[in-house]
Amino acid sequence: MRIIAEKDFENFVNGLIARDDREVVGVQSRNSHYVFDDLEDAKDLALDYDVTILPPKKYLMPQTEAILEYEKKKGDFSMEPLLEVEPRIIIGIHPYDLIAIQQMDKVFSDTYEDEYYLDRRKECILIGANMQNVSDRSFAASMGTATTDSGYDLMLTDLGDKYAVEIGSSKGSDLLENAKTRNASSEEVEKVEEVKRRVKEKFEKELEFSPKELPTLLDQNYENMNFWEENSETCYSCGTCNLVCPTCYCFDVEDVNEITMDSGKRVRRWDGCLLEGFAVVAGGENFRDNRAERYRHRYMRKGKYIYDRYGDIACVGCGRCASQCIPDIADPCRVYNDMKEMEAE
């Protein structure tokens, strides 16, 4: 563990912005909310944030991207793959988002390796930041994601007038060579552990049982359509909960033709299982056209389906879905607690 003075940290970040070939992005304040965006000055960093509107996955899996272009020549179509990779340094990622990225790494490396995601991932340096403040809709402590010992290249902990920096990879170590740091004392190492312990006490929301019970609980309530219909009654099927989630990875692919029909691009963009057209297949059949079924699928995916395949609970407790849902029905913590309470009755 290394220690860097606050001023030296600013100089380090500004040096990256000025001299590093990679794009430098970080968490910044925007109209009472927080976003990951391009950094122009280290003073714009807001490392005391609670939660960002969108997770940093937007840099690894863009909302919209062209994956190939095609053109008609002499009666035949020629196709050229497109893959734009912007090397980046991302500063200020909370532990729950780092854990979400680790889950995404598994998904996009499994069976078919997705080069669009993986090439961007290889070219990213992830600088985490232990939480100072927590969102009132977050329950990350219950999900075991309020802190993490992996998934980062560097991890920052605010110690007042200085930062403790934990090194998680050789890429992080190499990057830190350009900073003025010193070894942490035993007292400073203990202070970091104290910060991690205290942040878990700041969460107002909590899952009232172990998340390890979720797969079984959901399996037992799969056919309980009264529960799913009651909870989804005011759902707009807008898909916002999908779009702000750090572990949702579904996308749609379509060809966008020029008006001449002689050329175009194949584009993929974020998609979500709450959207009415998500499960439409060839011939127009929709095997999940019922709103309650789509609502159920989202929770099954978070708490059981991903667990069955990868061993991960795919809800990291960030609270974004709950805070962005207009009718306020997307809170996994409430839904899972209600389901557990119903089981106990």
PDB file of N, CA and C in Angstrom, residues 62-142:
ATOM      1  N   PRO A  62     -20.524   0.127 -25.126  1.00  0.00           N
ATOM      2  CA  PRO A  62     -21.201   1.394 -25.427  1.00  0.00           C
ATOM      3  C   PRO A  62     -22.698   1.209 -25.672  1.00  0.00           C
ATOM      4  N   GLN A  63     -23.462   2.250 -25.369  1.00  0.00           N
ATOM      5  CA  GLN A  63     -24.906   2.181 -25.582  1.00  0.00           C
ATOM      6  C   GLN A  63     -25.236   1.833 -27.026  1.00  0.00           C
ATOM      7  N   THR A  64     -24.499   2.383 -27.969  1.00  0.00           N
ATOM      8  CA  THR A  64     -24.679   2.093 -29.393  1.00  0.00           C
ATOM      9  C   THR A  64     -23.299   2.001 -30.029  1.00  0.00           C
ATOM     10  N   GLU A  65     -23.090   0.985 -30.858  1.00  0.00           N
ATOM     11  CA  GLU A  65     -21.822   0.879 -31.578  1.00  0.00           C
ATOM     12  C   GLU A  65     -22.024   0.166 -32.911  1.00  0.00           C
ATOM     13  N   ALA A  66     -21.316   0.641 -33.914  1.00  0.00           N
ATOM     14  CA  ALA A  66     -21.316  -0.021 -35.218  1.00  0.00           C
ATOM     15  C   ALA A  66     -20.289  -1.141 -35.179  1.00  0.00           C
ATOM     16  N   ILE A  67     -20.698  -2.363 -35.565  1.00  0.00           N
ATOM     17  CA  ILE A  67     -19.782  -3.501 -35.489  1.00  0.00           C
ATOM     18  C   ILE A  67     -19.270  -3.934 -36.857  1.00  0.00           C
ATOM     19  N   LEU A  68     -19.944  -3.506 -37.925  1.00  0.00           N
ATOM     20  CA  LEU A  68     -19.402  -3.718 -39.265  1.00  0.00           C
ATOM     21  C   LEU A  68     -20.116  -2.790 -40.239  1.00  0.00           C
ATOM     22  N   GLU A  69     -19.470  -2.546 -41.369  1.00  0.00           N
ATOM     23  CA  GLU A  69     -20.093  -1.785 -42.447  1.00  0.00           C
ATOM     24  C   GLU A  69     -20.060  -2.623 -43.716  1.00  0.00           C
ATOM     25  N   TYR A  70     -21.035  -2.412 -44.554  1.00  0.00           N
ATOM     26  CA  TYR A  70     -21.132  -3.200 -45.766  1.00  0.00           C
ATOM     27  C   TYR A  70     -21.433  -2.286 -46.956  1.00  0.00           C
ATOM     28  N   GLU A  71     -21.035  -2.783 -48.134  1.00  0.00           N
ATOM     29  CA  GLU A  71     -21.203  -1.999 -49.359  1.00  0.00           C
ATOM     30  C   GLU A  71     -21.380  -2.931 -50.543  1.00  0.00           C
ATOM     31  N   LYS A  72     -22.281  -2.571 -51.427  1.00  0.00           N
ATOM     32  CA  LYS A  72     -22.550  -3.376 -52.611  1.00  0.00           C
ATOM     33  C   LYS A  72     -21.617  -2.962 -53.741  1.00  0.00           C
ATOM     34  N   LYS A  73     -20.842  -3.956 -54.224  1.00  0.00           N
ATOM     35  CA  LYS A  73     -19.905  -3.700 -55.321  1.00  0.00           C
ATOM     36  C   LYS A  73     -20.056  -4.789 -56.368  1.00  0.00           C
ATOM     37  N   LYS A  74     -20.344  -4.358 -57.580  1.00  0.00           N
ATOM     38  CA  LYS A  74     -20.486  -5.291 -58.703  1.00  0.00           C
ATOM     39  C   LYS A  74     -21.476  -6.414 -58.379  1.00  0.00           C
ATOM     40  N   GLY A  75     -22.557  -6.048 -57.757  1.00  0.00           N
ATOM     41  CA  GLY A  75     -23.615  -7.014 -57.475  1.00  0.00           C
ATOM     42  C   GLY A  75     -23.447  -7.818 -56.208  1.00  0.00           C
ATOM     43  N   ASP A  76     -22.265  -7.744 -55.570  1.00  0.00           N
ATOM     44  CA  ASP A  76     -22.021  -8.475 -54.325  1.00  0.00           C
ATOM     45  C   ASP A  76     -21.771  -7.498 -53.179  1.00  0.00           C
ATOM     46  N   PHE A  77     -22.106  -7.962 -51.980  1.00  0.00           N
ATOM     47  CA  PHE A  77     -21.862  -7.133 -50.800  1.00  0.00           C
ATOM     48  C   PHE A  77     -20.529  -7.512 -50.159  1.00  0.00           C
ATOM     49  N   SER A  78     -19.730  -6.508 -49.871  1.00  0.00           N
ATOM     50  CA  SER A  78     -18.498  -6.716 -49.108  1.00  0.00           C
ATOM     51  C   SER A  78     -18.705  -6.160 -47.705  1.00  0.00           C
ATOM     52  N   MET A  79     -18.139  -6.843 -46.718  1.00  0.00           N
ATOM     53  CA  MET A  79     -18.315  -6.434 -45.330  1.00  0.00           C
ATOM     54  C   MET A  79     -16.963  -6.213 -44.667  1.00  0.00           C
ATOM     55  N   GLU A  80     -16.893  -5.199 -43.844  1.00  0.00           N
ATOM     56  CA  GLU A  80     -15.667  -4.863 -43.129  1.00  0.00           C
ATOM     57  C   GLU A  80     -15.985  -4.698 -41.641  1.00  0.00           C
ATOM     58  N   PRO A  81     -15.395  -5.543 -40.786  1.00  0.00           N
ATOM     59  CA  PRO A  81     -15.645  -5.397 -39.346  1.00  0.00           C
ATOM     60  C   PRO A  81     -15.160  -4.040 -38.838  1.00  0.00           C
ATOM     61  N   LEU A  82     -15.876  -3.505 -37.887  1.00  0.00           N
ATOM     62  CA  LEU A  82     -15.495  -2.243 -37.256  1.00  0.00           C
ATOM     63  C   LEU A  82     -15.279  -2.490 -35.768  1.00  0.00           C
ATOM     64  N   LEU A  83     -14.169  -2.017 -35.263  1.00  0.00           N
ATOM     65  CA  LEU A  83     -13.897  -2.143 -33.836  1.00  0.00           C
ATOM     66  C   LEU A  83     -13.056  -0.955 -33.389  1.00  0.00           C
ATOM     67  N   GLU A  84     -13.716  -0.008 -32.746  1.00  0.00           N
ATOM     68  CA  GLU A  84     -13.037   1.181 -32.254  1.00  0.00           C
ATOM     69  C   GLU A  84     -12.730   0.991 -30.772  1.00  0.00           C
ATOM     70  N   VAL A  85     -11.456   0.992 -30.454  1.00  0.00           N
ATOM     71  CA  VAL A  85     -11.029   0.814 -29.063  1.00  0.00           C
ATOM     72  C   VAL A  85     -10.283   2.059 -28.626  1.00  0.00           C
ATOM     73  N   GLU A  86     -10.839   2.734 -27.642  1.00  0.00           N
ATOM     74  CA  GLU A  86     -10.216   3.923 -27.075  1.00  0.00           C
ATOM     75  C   GLU A  86      -9.587   3.550 -25.739  1.00  0.00           C
ATOM     76  N   PRO A  87      -8.254   3.478 -25.656  1.00  0.00           N
ATOM     77  CA  PRO A  87      -7.630   3.166 -24.360  1.00  0.00           C
ATOM     78  C   PRO A  87      -8.027   4.213 -23.323  1.00  0.00           C
ATOM     79  N   ARG A  88      -8.381   3.761 -22.127  1.00  0.00           N
ATOM     80  CA  ARG A  88      -8.898   4.688 -21.119  1.00  0.00           C
ATOM     81  C   ARG A  88      -8.346   4.398 -19.735  1.00  0.00           C
ATOM     82  N   ILE A  89      -8.294   5.450 -18.952  1.00  0.00           N
ATOM     83  CA  ILE A  89      -8.062   5.359 -17.517  1.00  0.00           C
ATOM     84  C   ILE A  89      -9.334   5.871 -16.855  1.00  0.00           C
ATOM     85  N   ILE A  90      -9.997   5.008 -16.092  1.00  0.00           N
ATOM     86  CA  ILE A  90     -11.267   5.374 -15.456  1.00  0.00           C
ATOM     87  C   ILE A  90     -11.029   5.525 -13.959  1.00  0.00           C
ATOM     88  N   ILE A  91     -11.329   6.692 -13.431  1.00  0.00           N
ATOM     89  CA  ILE A  91     -11.001   7.015 -12.039  1.00  0.00           C
ATOM     90  C   ILE A  91     -12.264   7.136 -11.196  1.00  0.00           C
ATOM     91  N   GLY A  92     -12.281   6.438 -10.074  1.00  0.00           N
ATOM     92  CA  GLY A  92     -13.340   6.634  -9.091  1.00  0.00           C
ATOM     93  C   GLY A  92     -14.413   5.567  -9.075  1.00  0.00           C
ATOM     94  N   ILE A  93     -14.107   4.351  -9.487  1.00  0.00           N
ATOM     95  CA  ILE A  93     -15.118   3.297  -9.574  1.00  0.00           C
ATOM     96  C   ILE A  93     -15.358   2.684  -8.193  1.00  0.00           C
ATOM     97  N   HIS A  94     -16.601   2.681  -7.768  1.00  0.00           N
ATOM     98  CA  HIS A  94     -16.940   2.082  -6.476  1.00  0.00           C
ATOM     99  C   HIS A  94     -16.823   0.554  -6.531  1.00  0.00           C
ATOM    100  N   PRO A  95     -16.635  -0.076  -5.371  1.00  0.00           N
ATOM    101  CA  PRO A  95     -16.466  -1.536  -5.341  1.00  0.00           C
ATOM    102  C   PRO A  95     -17.582  -2.321  -6.020  1.00  0.00           C
ATOM    103  N   TYR A  96     -18.851  -1.915  -5.830  1.00  0.00           N
ATOM    104  CA  TYR A  96     -19.937  -2.680  -6.445  1.00  0.00           C
ATOM    105  C   TYR A  96     -19.848  -2.655  -7.970  1.00  0.00           C
ATOM    106  N   ASP A  97     -19.378  -1.549  -8.549  1.00  0.00           N
ATOM    107  CA  ASP A  97     -19.219  -1.482 -10.001  1.00  0.00           C
ATOM    108  C   ASP A  97     -18.005  -2.281 -10.473  1.00  0.00           C
ATOM    109  N   LEU A  98     -16.969  -2.338  -9.667  1.00  0.00           N
ATOM    110  CA  LEU A  98     -15.827  -3.188  -9.993  1.00  0.00           C
ATOM    111  C   LEU A  98     -16.235  -4.661 -10.001  1.00  0.00           C
ATOM    112  N   ILE A  99     -17.041  -5.049  -9.032  1.00  0.00           N
ATOM    113  CA  ILE A  99     -17.528  -6.435  -8.978  1.00  0.00           C
ATOM    114  C   ILE A  99     -18.432  -6.714 -10.177  1.00  0.00           C
ATOM    115  N   ALA A 100     -19.248  -5.733 -10.562  1.00  0.00           N
ATOM    116  CA  ALA A 100     -20.108  -5.892 -11.742  1.00  0.00           C
ATOM    117  C   ALA A 100     -19.268  -6.087 -13.004  1.00  0.00           C
ATOM    118  N   ILE A 101     -18.181  -5.359 -13.133  1.00  0.00           N
ATOM    119  CA  ILE A 101     -17.304  -5.515 -14.299  1.00  0.00           C
ATOM    120  C   ILE A 101     -16.681  -6.900 -14.312  1.00  0.00           C
ATOM    121  N   GLN A 102     -16.320  -7.415 -13.154  1.00  0.00           N
ATOM    122  CA  GLN A 102     -15.782  -8.773 -13.088  1.00  0.00           C
ATOM    123  C   GLN A 102     -16.811  -9.793 -13.568  1.00  0.00           C
ATOM    124  N   GLN A 103     -18.083  -9.558 -13.243  1.00  0.00           N
ATOM    125  CA  GLN A 103     -19.132 -10.442 -13.744  1.00  0.00           C
ATOM    126  C   GLN A 103     -19.253 -10.334 -15.256  1.00  0.00           C
ATOM    127  N   MET A 104     -19.185  -9.106 -15.766  1.00  0.00           N
ATOM    128  CA  MET A 104     -19.271  -8.896 -17.221  1.00  0.00           C
ATOM    129  C   MET A 104     -18.095  -9.571 -17.924  1.00  0.00           C
ATOM    130  N   ASP A 105     -16.933  -9.552 -17.306  1.00  0.00           N
ATOM    131  CA  ASP A 105     -15.760 -10.224 -17.887  1.00  0.00           C
ATOM    132  C   ASP A 105     -16.045 -11.701 -18.114  1.00  0.00           C
ATOM    133  N   LYS A 106     -16.697 -12.327 -17.146  1.00  0.00           N
ATOM    134  CA  LYS A 106     -17.036 -13.747 -17.287  1.00  0.00           C
ATOM    135  C   LYS A 106     -18.009 -13.972 -18.439  1.00  0.00           C
ATOM    136  N   VAL A 107     -19.043 -13.144 -18.493  1.00  0.00           N
ATOM    137  CA  VAL A 107     -20.079 -13.307 -19.508  1.00  0.00           C
ATOM    138  C   VAL A 107     -19.504 -13.187 -20.910  1.00  0.00           C
ATOM    139  N   PHE A 108     -18.697 -12.167 -21.139  1.00  0.00           N
ATOM    140  CA  PHE A 108     -18.191 -11.904 -22.480  1.00  0.00           C
ATOM    141  C   PHE A 108     -16.970 -12.747 -22.844  1.00  0.00           C
ATOM    142  N   SER A 109     -16.494 -13.556 -21.897  1.00  0.00           N
ATOM    143  CA  SER A 109     -15.407 -14.499 -22.183  1.00  0.00           C
ATOM    144  C   SER A 109     -15.914 -15.920 -22.330  1.00  0.00           C
ATOM    145  N   ASP A 110     -17.189 -16.140 -22.051  1.00  0.00           N
ATOM    146  CA  ASP A 110     -17.753 -17.477 -21.984  1.00  0.00           C
ATOM    147  C   ASP A 110     -18.247 -17.947 -23.347  1.00  0.00           C
ATOM    148  N   THR A 111     -17.917 -19.176 -23.708  1.00  0.00           N
ATOM    149  CA  THR A 111     -18.379 -19.817 -24.943  1.00  0.00           C
ATOM    150  C   THR A 111     -17.897 -19.064 -26.176  1.00  0.00           C
ATOM    151  N   TYR A 112     -18.507 -17.904 -26.426  1.00  0.00           N
ATOM    152  CA  TYR A 112     -18.084 -17.063 -27.534  1.00  0.00           C
ATOM    153  C   TYR A 112     -17.434 -15.817 -26.962  1.00  0.00           C
ATOM    154  N   GLU A 113     -16.162 -15.617 -27.272  1.00  0.00           N
ATOM    155  CA  GLU A 113     -15.458 -14.450 -26.755  1.00  0.00           C
ATOM    156  C   GLU A 113     -15.835 -13.214 -27.573  1.00  0.00           C
ATOM    157  N   ASP A 114     -16.366 -12.227 -26.889  1.00  0.00           N
ATOM    158  CA  ASP A 114     -16.825 -11.003 -27.541  1.00  0.00           C
ATOM    159  C   ASP A 114     -15.658 -10.014 -27.629  1.00  0.00           C
ATOM    160  N   GLU A 115     -15.065  -9.923 -28.808  1.00  0.00           N
ATOM    161  CA  GLU A 115     -13.879  -9.090 -28.957  1.00  0.00           C
ATOM    162  C   GLU A 115     -14.187  -7.606 -28.757  1.00  0.00           C
ATOM    163  N   TYR A 116     -15.411  -7.203 -29.027  1.00  0.00           N
ATOM    164  CA  TYR A 116     -15.757  -5.791 -28.868  1.00  0.00           C
ATOM    165  C   TYR A 116     -15.662  -5.379 -27.406  1.00  0.00           C
ATOM    166  N   TYR A 117     -16.155  -6.232 -26.529  1.00  0.00           N
ATOM    167  CA  TYR A 117     -16.036  -5.955 -25.105  1.00  0.00           C
ATOM    168  C   TYR A 117     -14.618  -6.202 -24.611  1.00  0.00           C
ATOM    169  N   LEU A 118     -14.052  -7.350 -24.938  1.00  0.00           N
ATOM    170  CA  LEU A 118     -12.782  -7.773 -24.348  1.00  0.00           C
ATOM    171  C   LEU A 118     -11.615  -6.888 -24.771  1.00  0.00           C
ATOM    172  N   ASP A 119     -11.615  -6.422 -26.022  1.00  0.00           N
ATOM    173  CA  ASP A 119     -10.528  -5.541 -26.457  1.00  0.00           C
ATOM    174  C   ASP A 119     -10.572  -4.216 -25.712  1.00  0.00           C
ATOM    175  N   ARG A 120     -11.774  -3.702 -25.470  1.00  0.00           N
ATOM    176  CA  ARG A 120     -11.879  -2.469 -24.684  1.00  0.00           C
ATOM    177  C   ARG A 120     -11.439  -2.721 -23.243  1.00  0.00           C
ATOM    178  N   ARG A 121     -11.832  -3.866 -22.724  1.00  0.00           N
ATOM    179  CA  ARG A 121     -11.492  -4.185 -21.332  1.00  0.00           C
ATOM    180  C   ARG A 121      -9.977  -4.249 -21.144  1.00  0.00           C
ATOM    181  N   LYS A 122      -9.281  -4.830 -22.119  1.00  0.00           N
ATOM    182  CA  LYS A 122      -7.827  -4.947 -22.024  1.00  0.00           C
ATOM    183  C   LYS A 122      -7.149  -3.584 -22.054  1.00  0.00           C
ATOM    184  N   GLU A 123      -7.797  -2.633 -22.701  1.00  0.00           N
ATOM    185  CA  GLU A 123      -7.191  -1.312 -22.863  1.00  0.00           C
ATOM    186  C   GLU A 123      -7.660  -0.314 -21.810  1.00  0.00           C
ATOM    187  N   CYS A 124      -8.305  -0.813 -20.755  1.00  0.00           N
ATOM    188  CA  CYS A 124      -8.782   0.058 -19.680  1.00  0.00           C
ATOM    189  C   CYS A 124      -7.968  -0.154 -18.406  1.00  0.00           C
ATOM    190  N   ILE A 125      -7.646   0.933 -17.764  1.00  0.00           N
ATOM    191  CA  ILE A 125      -7.095   0.877 -16.415  1.00  0.00           C
ATOM    192  C   ILE A 125      -8.190   1.336 -15.469  1.00  0.00           C
ATOM    193  N   LEU A 126      -8.503   0.510 -14.487  1.00  0.00           N
ATOM    194  CA  LEU A 126      -9.592   0.789 -13.559  1.00  0.00           C
ATOM    195  C   LEU A 126      -9.026   1.261 -12.219  1.00  0.00           C
ATOM    196  N   ILE A 127      -9.337   2.494 -11.876  1.00  0.00           N
ATOM    197  CA  ILE A 127      -8.915   3.051 -10.588  1.00  0.00           C
ATOM    198  C   ILE A 127     -10.154   3.171  -9.709  1.00  0.00           C
ATOM    199  N   GLY A 128     -10.213   2.335  -8.690  1.00  0.00           N
ATOM    200  CA  GLY A 128     -11.366   2.322  -7.805  1.00  0.00           C
ATOM    201  C   GLY A 128     -11.260   3.376  -6.720  1.00  0.00           C
ATOM    202  N   ALA A 129     -12.377   3.588  -6.037  1.00  0.00           N
ATOM    203  CA  ALA A 129     -12.414   4.515  -4.901  1.00  0.00           C
ATOM    204  C   ALA A 129     -13.358   3.943  -3.856  1.00  0.00           C
ATOM    205  N   ASN A 130     -12.843   3.682  -2.676  1.00  0.00           N
ATOM    206  CA  ASN A 130     -13.718   3.219  -1.605  1.00  0.00           C
ATOM    207  C   ASN A 130     -14.727   4.305  -1.261  1.00  0.00           C
ATOM    208  N   MET A 131     -15.955   3.884  -0.962  1.00  0.00           N
ATOM    209  CA  MET A 131     -17.054   4.818  -0.745  1.00  0.00           C
ATOM    210  C   MET A 131     -16.851   5.684   0.487  1.00  0.00           C
ATOM    211  N   GLN A 132     -17.247   6.936   0.340  1.00  0.00           N
ATOM    212  CA  GLN A 132     -17.323   7.851   1.466  1.00  0.00           C
ATOM    213  C   GLN A 132     -18.781   8.106   1.839  1.00  0.00           C
ATOM    214  N   ASN A 133     -19.646   8.160   0.821  1.00  0.00           N
ATOM    215  CA  ASN A 133     -21.080   8.355   1.019  1.00  0.00           C
ATOM    216  C   ASN A 133     -21.826   7.277   0.243  1.00  0.00           C
ATOM    217  N   VAL A 134     -23.012   6.940   0.702  1.00  0.00           N
ATOM    218  CA  VAL A 134     -23.786   5.887   0.039  1.00  0.00           C
ATOM    219  C   VAL A 134     -25.156   6.418  -0.343  1.00  0.00           C
ATOM    220  N   SER A 135     -25.688   5.895  -1.434  1.00  0.00           N
ATOM    221  CA  SER A 135     -27.019   6.251  -1.890  1.00  0.00           C
ATOM    222  C   SER A 135     -28.066   5.702  -0.931  1.00  0.00           C
ATOM    223  N   ASP A 136     -29.172   6.456  -0.759  1.00  0.00           N
ATOM    224  CA  ASP A 136     -30.210   5.984   0.153  1.00  0.00           C
ATOM    225  C   ASP A 136     -30.963   4.786  -0.402  1.00  0.00           C
ATOM    226  N   ARG A 137     -30.748   4.446  -1.687  1.00  0.00           N
ATOM    227  CA  ARG A 137     -31.405   3.278  -2.264  1.00  0.00           C
ATOM    228  C   ARG A 137     -30.451   2.086  -2.385  1.00  0.00           C
ATOM    229  N   SER A 138     -29.219   2.279  -1.993  1.00  0.00           N
ATOM    230  CA  SER A 138     -28.227   1.214  -2.135  1.00  0.00           C
ATOM    231  C   SER A 138     -28.268   0.255  -0.948  1.00  0.00           C
ATOM    232  N   PHE A 139     -28.001  -1.021  -1.230  1.00  0.00           N
ATOM    233  CA  PHE A 139     -27.888  -2.026  -0.171  1.00  0.00           C
ATOM    234  C   PHE A 139     -26.677  -2.920  -0.448  1.00  0.00           C
ATOM    235  N   ALA A 140     -25.602  -2.288  -0.925  1.00  0.00           N
ATOM    236  CA  ALA A 140     -24.406  -3.027  -1.314  1.00  0.00           C
ATOM    237  C   ALA A 140     -23.792  -3.805  -0.158  1.00  0.00           C
ATOM    238  N   ALA A 141     -23.904  -3.286   1.052  1.00  0.00           N
ATOM    239  CA  ALA A 141     -23.326  -4.000   2.191  1.00  0.00           C
ATOM    240  C   ALA A 141     -23.969  -5.375   2.353  1.00  0.00           C
ATOM    241  N   SER A 142     -25.290  -5.452   2.117  1.00  0.00           N
ATOM    242  CA  SER A 142     -25.991  -6.733   2.227  1.00  0.00           C
ATOM    243  C   SER A 142     -25.544  -7.721   1.162  1.00  0.00           C
TER     244      SER A 142
END
